[in-house]
Short mmCIF file of C-alpha atoms in Angstrom, two decimals:
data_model
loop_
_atom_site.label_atom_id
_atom_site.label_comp_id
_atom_site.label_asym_id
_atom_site.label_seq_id
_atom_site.Cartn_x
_atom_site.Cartn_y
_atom_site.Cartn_z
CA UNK A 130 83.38 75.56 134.34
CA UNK A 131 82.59 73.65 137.28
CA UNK A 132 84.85 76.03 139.10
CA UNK A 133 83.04 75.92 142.78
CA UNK A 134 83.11 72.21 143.17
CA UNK A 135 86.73 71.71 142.42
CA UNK A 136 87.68 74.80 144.76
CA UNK A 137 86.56 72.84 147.29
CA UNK A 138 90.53 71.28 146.98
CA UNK A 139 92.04 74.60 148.24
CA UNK A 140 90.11 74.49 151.64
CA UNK A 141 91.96 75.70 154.43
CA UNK A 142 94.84 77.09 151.64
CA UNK A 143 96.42 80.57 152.74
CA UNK A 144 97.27 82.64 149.73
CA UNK A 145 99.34 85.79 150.12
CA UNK A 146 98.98 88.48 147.29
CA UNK A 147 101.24 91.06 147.65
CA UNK A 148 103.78 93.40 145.50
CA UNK A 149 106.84 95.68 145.75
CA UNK A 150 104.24 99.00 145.60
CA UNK A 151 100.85 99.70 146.17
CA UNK A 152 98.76 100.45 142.96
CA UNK A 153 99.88 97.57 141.19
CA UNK A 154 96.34 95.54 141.57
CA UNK A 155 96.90 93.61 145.11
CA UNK A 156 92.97 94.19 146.09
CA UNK A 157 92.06 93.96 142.73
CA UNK A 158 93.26 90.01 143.02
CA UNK A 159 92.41 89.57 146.03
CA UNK A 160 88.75 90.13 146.05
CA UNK A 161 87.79 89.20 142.92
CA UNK A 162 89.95 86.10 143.79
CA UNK A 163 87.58 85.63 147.08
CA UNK A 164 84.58 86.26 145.46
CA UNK A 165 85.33 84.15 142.24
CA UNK A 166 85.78 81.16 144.88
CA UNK A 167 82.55 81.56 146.47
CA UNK A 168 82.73 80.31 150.19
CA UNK A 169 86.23 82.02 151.45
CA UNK A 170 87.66 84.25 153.68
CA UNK A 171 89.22 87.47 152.74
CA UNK A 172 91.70 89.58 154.79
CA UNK A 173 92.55 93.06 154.69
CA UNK A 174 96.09 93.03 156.21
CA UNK A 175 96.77 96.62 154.44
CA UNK A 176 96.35 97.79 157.65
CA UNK A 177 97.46 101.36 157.14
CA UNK A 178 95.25 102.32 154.63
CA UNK A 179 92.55 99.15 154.21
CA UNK A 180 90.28 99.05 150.98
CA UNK A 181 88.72 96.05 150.55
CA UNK A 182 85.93 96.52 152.53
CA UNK A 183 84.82 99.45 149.64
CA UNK A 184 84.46 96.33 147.51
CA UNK A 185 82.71 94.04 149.74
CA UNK A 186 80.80 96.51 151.68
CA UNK A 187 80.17 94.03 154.51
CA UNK A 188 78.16 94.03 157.21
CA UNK A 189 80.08 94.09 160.44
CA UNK A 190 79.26 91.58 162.51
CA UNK A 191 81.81 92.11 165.26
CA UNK A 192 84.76 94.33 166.25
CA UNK A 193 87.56 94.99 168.59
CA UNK A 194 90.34 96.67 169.66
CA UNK A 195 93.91 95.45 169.44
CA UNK A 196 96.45 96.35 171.87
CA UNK A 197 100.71 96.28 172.58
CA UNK A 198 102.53 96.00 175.86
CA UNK A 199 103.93 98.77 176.73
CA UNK A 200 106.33 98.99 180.13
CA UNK A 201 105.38 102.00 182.20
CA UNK A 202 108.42 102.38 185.31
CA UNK A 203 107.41 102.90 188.70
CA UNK A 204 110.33 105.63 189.36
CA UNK A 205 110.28 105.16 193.23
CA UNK A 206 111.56 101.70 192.56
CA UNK A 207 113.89 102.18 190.00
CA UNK A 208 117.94 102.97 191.53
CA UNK A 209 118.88 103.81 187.39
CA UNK A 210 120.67 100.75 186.88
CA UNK A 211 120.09 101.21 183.54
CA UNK A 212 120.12 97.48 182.78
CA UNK A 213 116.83 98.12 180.38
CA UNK A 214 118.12 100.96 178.76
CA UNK A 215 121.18 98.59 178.39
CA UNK A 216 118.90 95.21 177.04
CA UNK A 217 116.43 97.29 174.87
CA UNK A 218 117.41 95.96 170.93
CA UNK A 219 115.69 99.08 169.78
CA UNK A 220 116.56 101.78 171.95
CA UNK A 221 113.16 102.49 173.45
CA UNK A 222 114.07 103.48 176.95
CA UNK A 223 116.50 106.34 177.96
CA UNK A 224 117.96 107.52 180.68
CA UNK A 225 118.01 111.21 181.81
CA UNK A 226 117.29 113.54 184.83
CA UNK A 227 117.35 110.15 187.14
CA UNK A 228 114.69 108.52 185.13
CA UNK A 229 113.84 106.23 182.67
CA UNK A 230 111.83 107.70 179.64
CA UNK A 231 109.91 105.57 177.61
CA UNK A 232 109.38 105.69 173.59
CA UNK A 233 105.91 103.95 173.24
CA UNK A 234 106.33 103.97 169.18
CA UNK A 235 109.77 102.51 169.00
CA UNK A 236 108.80 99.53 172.10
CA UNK A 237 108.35 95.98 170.09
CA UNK A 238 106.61 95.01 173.39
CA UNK A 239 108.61 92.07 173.74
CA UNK A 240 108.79 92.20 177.49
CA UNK A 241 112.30 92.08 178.14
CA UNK A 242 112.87 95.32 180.27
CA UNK A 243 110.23 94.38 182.63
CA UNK A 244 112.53 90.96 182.84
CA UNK A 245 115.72 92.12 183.37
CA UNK A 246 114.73 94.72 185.56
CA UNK A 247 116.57 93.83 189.17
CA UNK A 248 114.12 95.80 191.38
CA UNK A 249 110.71 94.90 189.60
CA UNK A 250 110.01 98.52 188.73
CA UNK A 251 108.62 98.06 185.28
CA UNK A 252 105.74 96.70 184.68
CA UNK A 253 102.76 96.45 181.82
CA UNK A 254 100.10 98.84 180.60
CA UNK A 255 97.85 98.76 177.38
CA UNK A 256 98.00 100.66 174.65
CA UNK A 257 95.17 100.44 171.61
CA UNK A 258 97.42 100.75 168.39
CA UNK A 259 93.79 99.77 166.27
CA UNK A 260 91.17 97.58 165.35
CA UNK A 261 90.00 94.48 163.35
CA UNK A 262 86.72 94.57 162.13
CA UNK A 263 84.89 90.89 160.95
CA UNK A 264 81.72 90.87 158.43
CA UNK A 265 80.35 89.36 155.60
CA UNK A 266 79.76 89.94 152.08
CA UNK A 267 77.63 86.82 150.24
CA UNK A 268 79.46 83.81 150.86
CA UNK A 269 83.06 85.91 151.86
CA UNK A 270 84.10 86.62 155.50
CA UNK A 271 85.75 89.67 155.47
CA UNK A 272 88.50 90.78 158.08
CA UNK A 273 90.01 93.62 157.63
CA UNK A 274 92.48 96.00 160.47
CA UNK A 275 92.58 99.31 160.87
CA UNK A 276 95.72 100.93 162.52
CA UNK A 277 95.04 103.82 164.31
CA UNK A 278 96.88 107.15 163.27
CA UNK A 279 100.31 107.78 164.48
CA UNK A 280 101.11 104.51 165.26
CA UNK A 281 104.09 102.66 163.98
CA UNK A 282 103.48 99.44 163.19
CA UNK A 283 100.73 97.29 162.13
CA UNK A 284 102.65 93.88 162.70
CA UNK A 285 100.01 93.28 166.42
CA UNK A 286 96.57 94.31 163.59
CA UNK A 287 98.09 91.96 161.22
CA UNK A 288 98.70 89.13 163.66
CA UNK A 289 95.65 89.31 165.39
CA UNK A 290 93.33 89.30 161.71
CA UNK A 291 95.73 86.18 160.97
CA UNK A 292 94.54 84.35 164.37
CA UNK A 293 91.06 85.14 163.75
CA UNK A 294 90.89 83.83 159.95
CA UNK A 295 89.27 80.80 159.41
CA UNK A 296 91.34 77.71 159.13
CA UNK A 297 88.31 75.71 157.17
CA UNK A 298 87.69 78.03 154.38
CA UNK A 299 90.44 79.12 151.09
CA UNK A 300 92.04 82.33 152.53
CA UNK A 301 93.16 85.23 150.57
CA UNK A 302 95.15 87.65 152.34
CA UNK A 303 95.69 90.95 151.53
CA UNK A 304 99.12 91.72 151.64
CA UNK A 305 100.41 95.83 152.32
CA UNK A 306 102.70 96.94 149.64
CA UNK A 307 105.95 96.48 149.72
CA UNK A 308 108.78 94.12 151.56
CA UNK A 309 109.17 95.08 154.61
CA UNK A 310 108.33 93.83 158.37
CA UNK A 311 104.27 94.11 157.69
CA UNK A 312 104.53 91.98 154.65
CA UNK A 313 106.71 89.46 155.95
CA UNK A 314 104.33 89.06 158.98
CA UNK A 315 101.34 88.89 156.58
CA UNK A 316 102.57 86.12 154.21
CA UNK A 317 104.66 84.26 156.82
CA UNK A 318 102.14 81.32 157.15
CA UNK A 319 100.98 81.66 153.49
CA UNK A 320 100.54 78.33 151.15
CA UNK A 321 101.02 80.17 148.20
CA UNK A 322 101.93 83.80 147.04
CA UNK A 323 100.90 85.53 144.42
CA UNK A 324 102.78 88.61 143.12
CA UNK A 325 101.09 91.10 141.22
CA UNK A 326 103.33 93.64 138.87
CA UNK A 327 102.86 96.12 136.63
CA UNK A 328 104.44 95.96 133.01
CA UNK A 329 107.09 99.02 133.88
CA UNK A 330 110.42 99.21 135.00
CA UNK A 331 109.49 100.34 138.13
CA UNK A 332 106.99 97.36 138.15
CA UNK A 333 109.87 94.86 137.52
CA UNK A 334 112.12 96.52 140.44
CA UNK A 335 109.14 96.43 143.00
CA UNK A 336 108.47 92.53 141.51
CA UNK A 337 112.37 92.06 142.08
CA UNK A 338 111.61 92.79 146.04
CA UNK A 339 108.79 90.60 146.42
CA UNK A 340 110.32 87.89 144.64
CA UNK A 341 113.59 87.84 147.03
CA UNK A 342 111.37 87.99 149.73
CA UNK A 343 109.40 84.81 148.86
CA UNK A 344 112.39 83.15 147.84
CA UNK A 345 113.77 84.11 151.27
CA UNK A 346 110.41 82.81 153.47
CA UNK A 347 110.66 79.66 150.37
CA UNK A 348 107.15 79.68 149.99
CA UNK A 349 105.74 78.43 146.69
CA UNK A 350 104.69 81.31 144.17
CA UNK A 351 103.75 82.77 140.75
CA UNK A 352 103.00 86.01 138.71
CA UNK A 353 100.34 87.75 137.70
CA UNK A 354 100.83 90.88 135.47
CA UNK A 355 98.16 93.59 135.81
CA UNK A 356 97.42 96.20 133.28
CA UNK A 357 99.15 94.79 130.34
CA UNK A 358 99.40 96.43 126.82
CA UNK A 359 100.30 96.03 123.00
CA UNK A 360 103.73 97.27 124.01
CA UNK A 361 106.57 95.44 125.73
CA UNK A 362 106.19 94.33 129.18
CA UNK A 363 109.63 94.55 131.32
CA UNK A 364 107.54 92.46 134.08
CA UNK A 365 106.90 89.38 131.91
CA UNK A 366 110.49 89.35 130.66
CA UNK A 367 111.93 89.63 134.16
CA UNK A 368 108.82 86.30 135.02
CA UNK A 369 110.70 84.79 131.92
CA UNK A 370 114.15 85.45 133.16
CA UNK A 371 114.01 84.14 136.38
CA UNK A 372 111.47 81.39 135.53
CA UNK A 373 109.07 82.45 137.64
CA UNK A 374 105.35 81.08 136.53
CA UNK A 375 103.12 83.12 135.02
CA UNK A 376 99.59 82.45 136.59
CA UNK A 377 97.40 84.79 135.07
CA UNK A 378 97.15 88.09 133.00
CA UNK A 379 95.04 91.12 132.76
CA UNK A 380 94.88 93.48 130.12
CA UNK A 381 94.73 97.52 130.49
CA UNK A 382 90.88 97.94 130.63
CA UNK A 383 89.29 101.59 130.86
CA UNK A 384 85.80 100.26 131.66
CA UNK A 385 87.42 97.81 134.09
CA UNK A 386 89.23 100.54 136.13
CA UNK A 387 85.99 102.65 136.20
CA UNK A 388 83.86 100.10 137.61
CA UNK A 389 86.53 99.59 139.75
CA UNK A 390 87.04 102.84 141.23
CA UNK A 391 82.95 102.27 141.48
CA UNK A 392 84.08 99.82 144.21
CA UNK A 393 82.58 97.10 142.02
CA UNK A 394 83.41 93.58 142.17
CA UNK A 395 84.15 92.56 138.85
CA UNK A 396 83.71 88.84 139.23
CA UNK A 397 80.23 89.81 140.43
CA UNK A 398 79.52 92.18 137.37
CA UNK A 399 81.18 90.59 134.84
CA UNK A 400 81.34 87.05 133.40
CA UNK A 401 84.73 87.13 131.46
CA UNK A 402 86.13 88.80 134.85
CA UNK A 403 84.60 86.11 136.80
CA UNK A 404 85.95 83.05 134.41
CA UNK A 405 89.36 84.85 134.19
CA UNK A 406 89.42 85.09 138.22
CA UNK A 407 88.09 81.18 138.26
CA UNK A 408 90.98 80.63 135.82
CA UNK A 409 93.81 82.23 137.90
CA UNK A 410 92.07 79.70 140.17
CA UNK A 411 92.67 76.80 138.76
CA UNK A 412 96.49 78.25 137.64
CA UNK A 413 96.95 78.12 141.59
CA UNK A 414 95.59 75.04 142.38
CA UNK A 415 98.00 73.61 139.73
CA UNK A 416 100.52 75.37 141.62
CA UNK A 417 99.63 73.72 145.08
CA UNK A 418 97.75 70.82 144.77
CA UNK B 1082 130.54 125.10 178.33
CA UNK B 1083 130.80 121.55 176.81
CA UNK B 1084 129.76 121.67 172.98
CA UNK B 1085 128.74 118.13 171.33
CA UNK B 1086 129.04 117.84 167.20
CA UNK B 1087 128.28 114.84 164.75
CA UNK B 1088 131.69 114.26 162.92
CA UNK B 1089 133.05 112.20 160.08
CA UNK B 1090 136.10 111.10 161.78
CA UNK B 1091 138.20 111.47 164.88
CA UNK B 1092 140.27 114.80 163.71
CA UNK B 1093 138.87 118.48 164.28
CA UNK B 1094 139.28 118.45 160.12
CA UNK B 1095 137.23 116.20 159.21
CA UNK B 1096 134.01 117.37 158.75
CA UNK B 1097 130.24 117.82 160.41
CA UNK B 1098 128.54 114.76 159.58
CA UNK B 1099 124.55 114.98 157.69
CA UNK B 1100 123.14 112.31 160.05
CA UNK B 1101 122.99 112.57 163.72
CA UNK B 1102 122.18 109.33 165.34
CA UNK B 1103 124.33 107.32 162.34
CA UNK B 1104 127.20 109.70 162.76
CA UNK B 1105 130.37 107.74 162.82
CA UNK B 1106 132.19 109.89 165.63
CA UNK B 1107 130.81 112.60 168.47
CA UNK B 1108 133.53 115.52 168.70
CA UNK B 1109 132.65 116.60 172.43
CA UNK B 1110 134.43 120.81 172.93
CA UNK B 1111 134.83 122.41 175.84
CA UNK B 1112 135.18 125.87 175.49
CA UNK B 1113 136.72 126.78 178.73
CA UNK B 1114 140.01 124.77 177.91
CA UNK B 1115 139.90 124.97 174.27
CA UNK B 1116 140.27 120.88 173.79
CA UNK B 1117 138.51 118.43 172.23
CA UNK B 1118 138.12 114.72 172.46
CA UNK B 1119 136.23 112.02 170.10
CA UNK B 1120 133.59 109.39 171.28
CA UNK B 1121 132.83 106.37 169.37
CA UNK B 1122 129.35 106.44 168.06
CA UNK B 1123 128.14 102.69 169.34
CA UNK B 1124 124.47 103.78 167.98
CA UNK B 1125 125.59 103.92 164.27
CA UNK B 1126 124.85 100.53 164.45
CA UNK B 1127 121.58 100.05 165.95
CA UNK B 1128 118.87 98.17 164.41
CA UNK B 1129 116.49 100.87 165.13
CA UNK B 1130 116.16 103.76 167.97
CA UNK B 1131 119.82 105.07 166.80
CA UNK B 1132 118.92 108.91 167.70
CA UNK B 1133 117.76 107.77 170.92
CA UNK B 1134 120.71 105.56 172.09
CA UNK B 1135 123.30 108.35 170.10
CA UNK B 1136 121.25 111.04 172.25
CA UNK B 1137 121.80 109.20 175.69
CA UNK B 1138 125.75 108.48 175.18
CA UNK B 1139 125.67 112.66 174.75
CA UNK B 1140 123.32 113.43 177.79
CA UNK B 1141 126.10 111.08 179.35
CA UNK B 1142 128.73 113.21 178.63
CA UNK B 1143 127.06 115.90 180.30
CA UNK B 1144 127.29 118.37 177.55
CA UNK B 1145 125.51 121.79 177.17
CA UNK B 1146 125.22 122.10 173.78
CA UNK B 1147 124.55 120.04 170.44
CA UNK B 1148 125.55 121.94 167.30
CA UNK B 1149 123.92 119.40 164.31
CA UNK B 1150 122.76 119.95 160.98
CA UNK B 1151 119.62 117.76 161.42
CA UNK B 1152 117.97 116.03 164.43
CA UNK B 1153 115.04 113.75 164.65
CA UNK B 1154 112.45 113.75 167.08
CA UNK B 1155 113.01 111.05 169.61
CA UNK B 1156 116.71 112.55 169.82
CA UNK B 1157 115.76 115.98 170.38
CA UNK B 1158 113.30 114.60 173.17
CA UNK B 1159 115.83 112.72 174.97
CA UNK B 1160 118.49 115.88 174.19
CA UNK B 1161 116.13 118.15 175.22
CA UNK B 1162 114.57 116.18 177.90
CA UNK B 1163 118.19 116.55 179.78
CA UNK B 1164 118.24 120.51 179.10
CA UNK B 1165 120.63 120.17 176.40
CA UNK B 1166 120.03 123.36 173.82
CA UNK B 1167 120.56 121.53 169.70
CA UNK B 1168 121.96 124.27 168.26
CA UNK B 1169 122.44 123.98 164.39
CA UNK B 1170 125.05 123.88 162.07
CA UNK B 1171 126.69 126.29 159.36
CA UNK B 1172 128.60 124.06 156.69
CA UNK B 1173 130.49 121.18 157.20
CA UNK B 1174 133.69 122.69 158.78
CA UNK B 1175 133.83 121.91 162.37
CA UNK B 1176 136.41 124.75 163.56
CA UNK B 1177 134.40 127.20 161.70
CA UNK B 1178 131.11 126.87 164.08
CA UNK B 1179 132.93 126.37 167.16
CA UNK B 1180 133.94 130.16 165.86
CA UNK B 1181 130.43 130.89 165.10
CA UNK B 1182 129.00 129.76 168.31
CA UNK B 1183 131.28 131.98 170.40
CA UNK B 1184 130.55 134.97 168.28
CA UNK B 1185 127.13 134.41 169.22
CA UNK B 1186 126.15 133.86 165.33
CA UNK B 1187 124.28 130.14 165.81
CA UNK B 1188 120.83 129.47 165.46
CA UNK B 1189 118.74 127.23 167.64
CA UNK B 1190 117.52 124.58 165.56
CA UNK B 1191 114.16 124.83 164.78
CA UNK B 1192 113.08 122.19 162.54
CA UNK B 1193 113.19 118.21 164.09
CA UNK B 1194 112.43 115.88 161.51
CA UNK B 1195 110.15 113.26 162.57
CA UNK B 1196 112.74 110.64 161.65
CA UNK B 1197 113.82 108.76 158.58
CA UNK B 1198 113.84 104.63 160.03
CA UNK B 1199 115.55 103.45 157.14
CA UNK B 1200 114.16 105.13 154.34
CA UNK B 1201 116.40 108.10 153.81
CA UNK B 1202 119.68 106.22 153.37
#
């Protein structure tokens, strides 16, 4: 298969893998994915708990920290107007005893009290919310964020890995589980998304998430169903259902999970892993080209 | 003493309500004169920071006391923050723990969740 010439077509091609819960084989995809294409860049955008790099083991080649805005009110200035408290979408300024209080976790740092603020009495400060971390594993640039405990939300980690990916190389990114405001950040650029499910009915209402949310961001997108058996697979009927292309499929595999859990690649340590990874490949490229 | 309570609707028979910053109504007691009167809970409809903005509109009302079955953390720090005791809840029946309280037999309450943001609808 002559698998690392035609790859060359999907250069500079973002593709989002990502499902309704974790578990169902996200990383899995993704790095075999990466490492099946030979020169590409892989991202870690599971920012709250990260796990790629246990395949990869890179070397880290640089690192640093990633910060929010956060407004910090000089109370001599401030005559409790209360205009801020008043803009703030998410409610992340009070007012009590004369002051304003702040609530560092629920602040989106979009600027706006410091803005609206008549006497100039907020202003900025810097808060470190985590890291990004860039290395290398053979031919695969690895970035991968790390959100420090206690904070809120990884949307800054995740937008800062996404600036820092390559534009030149095929990109996989490593989606968080689940729908909600990380995901959406993570695949928002995206070429392509793949969703990985499980062949349960839980699987197929976790896929049913995903899938409105791709539908919703309309960007192109197939299936591939992980751990599949002898016995019935809700997943694949729902794929059938709602025509949604079937790009690849791996069977329940004992050895495969243990090698796995080894933090082995198994496109590295196994040849019908690797041509079934070069495969789902190609299944994208149809999907894109 | 002014007495604040999460409520299902405007009436003194309707009911404690479970949630705190999504509560539909604030029943706001005053013990001295025996009345009450209902606030609109403008928070209930927050995209996010309800306890916090549901917390201020009570802090604003001056009151004393919060009696609520539940109450998250960035609500109890801004209730708290003002010197307001949260004080919780026996059952659902509002007259009943405005009885309770003035016999003395309501708890402080001691456990603040640290907040639900969607997922415990």
């Amino acid at each position: 298969m002559k698998f690392t010439r035609d790859i060359t077509i999907m250069e500079s091609k973002k593709i989002a893998v990502l499902s309704g819960k974790g578990g169902t084989g996200k990383t899995f995809v993704s790095v075999n994915l990466a490492d099946a294409a030979g020169k590409s860049v892989y991202i870690d955008c599971d920012v709250e708990e990260p796990n790629g790099h246990l395949f990869f083991k890179p070397e880290i080649t640089s690192e640093e920290k990633v910060t929010v805005k956060i407004p910090v009110v000089n109370h001599d200035l401030c005559t409790g107007c209360r205009k801020c408290t008043e803009f703030c979408r998410f409610n992340a300024l009070a007012y009590l005893k004369d002051k304003v209080k702040v609530f560092e976790d629920i602040c989106h740092s979009c600027g706006g009290c410091m803005l609206v603020c008549p006497q100039k009495a907020i202003y900025e400060k810097d808060l470190a919310i985590g890291k990004v971390e860039i290395g290398k594993s053979r031919q695969v640039k690895i970035l991968s964020g790390t959100m420090d405990i206690g904070k809120a939300s990884g949307v800054p980690i995740i937008k800062r890995l996404l600036e820092l990916g390559s534009l030149e190389d095929l990109t996989i990114i490593d989606c968080p589980p689940g729908s909600a405001c990380v995901t959406m950040e993570s695949i928002k650029d995206a070429d392509f998304c793949v969703l990985v499910a499980e062949p349960t009915l839980f699987g197929v209402h976790n896929l049913a998430m995903v899938h409105e949310l791709v539908n919703l961001f309309k960007i192109p997108f197939g299936a591939v169903l992980n751990k599949c058996t002898d016995g019935e697979n809700p997943a694949e009927k729902y794929c059938d259902d709602n025509d949604i292309k079937i790009l690849g499929k791996f069977d329940y595999d004992k050895e495969m999970g243990r090698l796995n859990a080894q933090g082995e690649i198994m496109s590295r340590v196994d040849k019908a892993y690797n041509r079934k990874f070069a495969e789902l490949s190609y299944a994208i490229l149809e999907e894109i080209k | 003493m002014k007495l604040a309570m999460p409520v299902n609707e405007n009436n003194i028979k309707s009911g404690i309500c479970y949630s705190f910053g999504r509560a539909p109504w604030f029943m706001i007691y005053d013990t001295e004169i025996k009345k009450e009167f209902f606030i609109d809970n403008s928070a209930a409809s927050s995209a996010g920071g309800a306890g916090i903005k549901a917390a201020q509109l009570l802090v604003d009302q001056n009151i004393d006391g919060l009696i609520t079955p539940r109450c998250g953390q960035n609500a109890a720090e801004v209730v708290q923050g003002a010197d307001i005791k949260i004080i919780k809840s026996q059952g659902e029946d509002i007259e009943e723990n405005i009885k309770l309280f003035e016999s003395g037999k309501l708890t402080l309450l001691d456990e603040i969740h640290t907040g639900y943001h969607n997922h415990g609808k």
